[in-house]
């Protein structure tokens, strides 16, 4: 299976990144984690992303806060799908990161998930990898069924208890 690349702008983004790691671990999907900043280590970030396809990656997750240009900078250097995760923090508490990640100019797409949406970023990445991997697609469907069953169980409990 192709690997997922997880790139964070700073180690201060790690709590949000951990949510993605937990999902990849639960599904047994291979991943690599790196700290590359679009402004502090721009050359390393670009070089990693430029080589990502030939190094066996199928999708890139970019986590960043504040003036978060990491996902866009990654997308500029590859045609692999890039999922941007805006992280909360700073004076605007993430609104700046959300807008700079989601509002990409036409031509360089970034699939942006919710603020601090590390888990959904991993799930979306795995849905992409599952296009060519039926076993992973079946595991994702199983999770959906389990999640639905858990809600229906709560519905039955609340209906009988209230
Ligand atoms: C961004 O600036 C990082 O992604 C992080 O969310 C934010 C703050 O970074 P630190 O100052 O905590 O390293 O580049």
JSON list of C-alpha atoms in Angstrom, two decimals, residues 20-110:
[
{"chain": "A", "resi": 20, "resn": "UNK", "atom": "CA", "xyz": [-4.27, 11.34, 12.67]},
{"chain": "A", "resi": 21, "resn": "UNK", "atom": "CA", "xyz": [-1.56, 8.96, 13.83]},
{"chain": "A", "resi": 22, "resn": "UNK", "atom": "CA", "xyz": [-4.09, 7.16, 16.05]},
{"chain": "A", "resi": 23, "resn": "UNK", "atom": "CA", "xyz": [-6.34, 6.55, 13.03]},
{"chain": "A", "resi": 24, "resn": "UNK", "atom": "CA", "xyz": [-3.52, 5.33, 10.78]},
{"chain": "A", "resi": 25, "resn": "UNK", "atom": "CA", "xyz": [-2.36, 2.97, 13.54]},
{"chain": "A", "resi": 26, "resn": "UNK", "atom": "CA", "xyz": [-5.89, 1.64, 14.08]},
{"chain": "A", "resi": 27, "resn": "UNK", "atom": "CA", "xyz": [-6.17, 0.75, 10.37]},
{"chain": "A", "resi": 28, "resn": "UNK", "atom": "CA", "xyz": [-2.59, -0.47, 9.95]},
{"chain": "A", "resi": 29, "resn": "UNK", "atom": "CA", "xyz": [-1.86, 2.10, 7.26]},
{"chain": "A", "resi": 30, "resn": "UNK", "atom": "CA", "xyz": [1.82, 3.00, 6.81]},
{"chain": "A", "resi": 31, "resn": "UNK", "atom": "CA", "xyz": [2.79, 6.61, 7.50]},
{"chain": "A", "resi": 32, "resn": "UNK", "atom": "CA", "xyz": [5.80, 8.84, 8.10]},
{"chain": "A", "resi": 33, "resn": "UNK", "atom": "CA", "xyz": [5.82, 11.92, 10.31]},
{"chain": "A", "resi": 34, "resn": "UNK", "atom": "CA", "xyz": [8.00, 15.00, 9.74]},
{"chain": "A", "resi": 35, "resn": "UNK", "atom": "CA", "xyz": [8.39, 18.56, 10.97]},
{"chain": "A", "resi": 36, "resn": "UNK", "atom": "CA", "xyz": [8.92, 20.79, 7.93]},
{"chain": "A", "resi": 37, "resn": "UNK", "atom": "CA", "xyz": [7.92, 24.42, 7.98]},
{"chain": "A", "resi": 38, "resn": "UNK", "atom": "CA", "xyz": [6.99, 26.42, 4.89]},
{"chain": "A", "resi": 39, "resn": "UNK", "atom": "CA", "xyz": [8.83, 29.43, 6.31]},
{"chain": "A", "resi": 40, "resn": "UNK", "atom": "CA", "xyz": [11.44, 28.02, 8.73]},
{"chain": "A", "resi": 41, "resn": "UNK", "atom": "CA", "xyz": [12.68, 25.11, 6.59]},
{"chain": "A", "resi": 42, "resn": "UNK", "atom": "CA", "xyz": [11.21, 25.83, 3.14]},
{"chain": "A", "resi": 43, "resn": "UNK", "atom": "CA", "xyz": [13.88, 23.93, 1.19]},
{"chain": "A", "resi": 44, "resn": "UNK", "atom": "CA", "xyz": [13.51, 20.74, 3.22]},
{"chain": "A", "resi": 45, "resn": "UNK", "atom": "CA", "xyz": [9.71, 20.93, 2.95]},
{"chain": "A", "resi": 46, "resn": "UNK", "atom": "CA", "xyz": [9.84, 21.37, -0.83]},
{"chain": "A", "resi": 47, "resn": "UNK", "atom": "CA", "xyz": [12.45, 18.66, -1.33]},
{"chain": "A", "resi": 48, "resn": "UNK", "atom": "CA", "xyz": [10.48, 16.09, 0.71]},
{"chain": "A", "resi": 49, "resn": "UNK", "atom": "CA", "xyz": [7.26, 16.81, -1.16]},
{"chain": "A", "resi": 50, "resn": "UNK", "atom": "CA", "xyz": [8.91, 16.84, -4.60]},
{"chain": "A", "resi": 51, "resn": "UNK", "atom": "CA", "xyz": [10.27, 13.34, -3.94]},
{"chain": "A", "resi": 52, "resn": "UNK", "atom": "CA", "xyz": [7.18, 12.00, -2.14]},
{"chain": "A", "resi": 53, "resn": "UNK", "atom": "CA", "xyz": [5.60, 10.17, -5.10]},
{"chain": "A", "resi": 54, "resn": "UNK", "atom": "CA", "xyz": [8.78, 8.34, -6.04]},
{"chain": "A", "resi": 55, "resn": "UNK", "atom": "CA", "xyz": [9.35, 7.50, -2.37]},
{"chain": "A", "resi": 56, "resn": "UNK", "atom": "CA", "xyz": [6.08, 5.58, -2.16]},
{"chain": "A", "resi": 57, "resn": "UNK", "atom": "CA", "xyz": [3.66, 8.13, -0.74]},
{"chain": "A", "resi": 58, "resn": "UNK", "atom": "CA", "xyz": [0.09, 8.38, -2.03]},
{"chain": "A", "resi": 59, "resn": "UNK", "atom": "CA", "xyz": [-1.20, 11.33, -0.02]},
{"chain": "A", "resi": 60, "resn": "UNK", "atom": "CA", "xyz": [0.18, 14.22, 2.04]},
{"chain": "A", "resi": 61, "resn": "UNK", "atom": "CA", "xyz": [-1.32, 15.65, 5.22]},
{"chain": "A", "resi": 62, "resn": "UNK", "atom": "CA", "xyz": [-0.11, 19.14, 6.14]},
{"chain": "A", "resi": 63, "resn": "UNK", "atom": "CA", "xyz": [-0.76, 20.50, 9.64]},
{"chain": "A", "resi": 64, "resn": "UNK", "atom": "CA", "xyz": [-0.12, 24.15, 10.45]},
{"chain": "A", "resi": 65, "resn": "UNK", "atom": "CA", "xyz": [-1.41, 27.04, 12.50]},
{"chain": "A", "resi": 66, "resn": "UNK", "atom": "CA", "xyz": [-1.43, 30.85, 12.25]},
{"chain": "A", "resi": 67, "resn": "UNK", "atom": "CA", "xyz": [-0.55, 32.12, 8.72]},
{"chain": "A", "resi": 68, "resn": "UNK", "atom": "CA", "xyz": [-0.72, 28.51, 7.62]},
{"chain": "A", "resi": 69, "resn": "UNK", "atom": "CA", "xyz": [0.78, 28.30, 4.15]},
{"chain": "A", "resi": 70, "resn": "UNK", "atom": "CA", "xyz": [2.28, 24.83, 4.63]},
{"chain": "A", "resi": 71, "resn": "UNK", "atom": "CA", "xyz": [-0.48, 22.89, 2.85]},
{"chain": "A", "resi": 72, "resn": "UNK", "atom": "CA", "xyz": [-0.46, 25.26, -0.13]},
{"chain": "A", "resi": 73, "resn": "UNK", "atom": "CA", "xyz": [3.33, 25.19, -0.31]},
{"chain": "A", "resi": 74, "resn": "UNK", "atom": "CA", "xyz": [3.22, 21.38, -0.30]},
{"chain": "A", "resi": 75, "resn": "UNK", "atom": "CA", "xyz": [0.52, 21.30, -2.98]},
{"chain": "A", "resi": 76, "resn": "UNK", "atom": "CA", "xyz": [2.61, 23.63, -5.14]},
{"chain": "A", "resi": 77, "resn": "UNK", "atom": "CA", "xyz": [5.32, 20.97, -5.32]},
{"chain": "A", "resi": 78, "resn": "UNK", "atom": "CA", "xyz": [3.34, 17.80, -6.08]},
{"chain": "A", "resi": 79, "resn": "UNK", "atom": "CA", "xyz": [0.26, 16.46, -7.83]},
{"chain": "A", "resi": 80, "resn": "UNK", "atom": "CA", "xyz": [-0.30, 14.01, -5.00]},
{"chain": "A", "resi": 81, "resn": "UNK", "atom": "CA", "xyz": [-3.47, 14.93, -3.09]},
{"chain": "A", "resi": 82, "resn": "UNK", "atom": "CA", "xyz": [-2.75, 17.30, -0.19]},
{"chain": "A", "resi": 83, "resn": "UNK", "atom": "CA", "xyz": [-5.03, 17.47, 2.83]},
{"chain": "A", "resi": 84, "resn": "UNK", "atom": "CA", "xyz": [-4.64, 20.63, 4.90]},
{"chain": "A", "resi": 85, "resn": "UNK", "atom": "CA", "xyz": [-5.35, 20.65, 8.62]},
{"chain": "A", "resi": 86, "resn": "UNK", "atom": "CA", "xyz": [-5.62, 24.15, 10.07]},
{"chain": "A", "resi": 87, "resn": "UNK", "atom": "CA", "xyz": [-4.54, 24.15, 13.72]},
{"chain": "A", "resi": 88, "resn": "UNK", "atom": "CA", "xyz": [-5.93, 26.34, 16.48]},
{"chain": "A", "resi": 89, "resn": "UNK", "atom": "CA", "xyz": [-3.71, 28.81, 18.33]},
{"chain": "A", "resi": 90, "resn": "UNK", "atom": "CA", "xyz": [-2.27, 32.30, 18.12]},
{"chain": "A", "resi": 91, "resn": "UNK", "atom": "CA", "xyz": [-4.11, 35.60, 18.52]},
{"chain": "A", "resi": 92, "resn": "UNK", "atom": "CA", "xyz": [-6.93, 34.59, 16.14]},
{"chain": "A", "resi": 93, "resn": "UNK", "atom": "CA", "xyz": [-7.18, 31.06, 17.55]},
{"chain": "A", "resi": 94, "resn": "UNK", "atom": "CA", "xyz": [-7.15, 29.31, 14.20]},
{"chain": "A", "resi": 95, "resn": "UNK", "atom": "CA", "xyz": [-9.38, 31.49, 12.05]},
{"chain": "A", "resi": 96, "resn": "UNK", "atom": "CA", "xyz": [-6.23, 32.73, 10.27]},
{"chain": "A", "resi": 97, "resn": "UNK", "atom": "CA", "xyz": [-5.04, 29.13, 9.69]},
{"chain": "A", "resi": 98, "resn": "UNK", "atom": "CA", "xyz": [-8.47, 28.04, 8.49]},
{"chain": "A", "resi": 99, "resn": "UNK", "atom": "CA", "xyz": [-8.75, 30.80, 5.91]},
{"chain": "A", "resi": 100, "resn": "UNK", "atom": "CA", "xyz": [-5.19, 30.52, 4.63]},
{"chain": "A", "resi": 101, "resn": "UNK", "atom": "CA", "xyz": [-5.52, 26.75, 4.25]},
{"chain": "A", "resi": 102, "resn": "UNK", "atom": "CA", "xyz": [-8.99, 26.60, 2.71]},
{"chain": "A", "resi": 103, "resn": "UNK", "atom": "CA", "xyz": [-8.86, 29.63, 0.41]},
{"chain": "A", "resi": 104, "resn": "UNK", "atom": "CA", "xyz": [-6.36, 28.30, -2.11]},
{"chain": "A", "resi": 105, "resn": "UNK", "atom": "CA", "xyz": [-6.30, 30.13, -5.43]},
{"chain": "A", "resi": 106, "resn": "UNK", "atom": "CA", "xyz": [-7.53, 28.13, -8.42]},
{"chain": "A", "resi": 107, "resn": "UNK", "atom": "CA", "xyz": [-5.10, 25.58, -9.87]},
{"chain": "A", "resi": 108, "resn": "UNK", "atom": "CA", "xyz": [-3.41, 24.32, -6.70]},
{"chain": "A", "resi": 109, "resn": "UNK", "atom": "CA", "xyz": [-5.99, 22.40, -4.68]},
{"chain": "A", "resi": 110, "resn": "UNK", "atom": "CA", "xyz": [-5.83, 21.67, -0.96]}
]
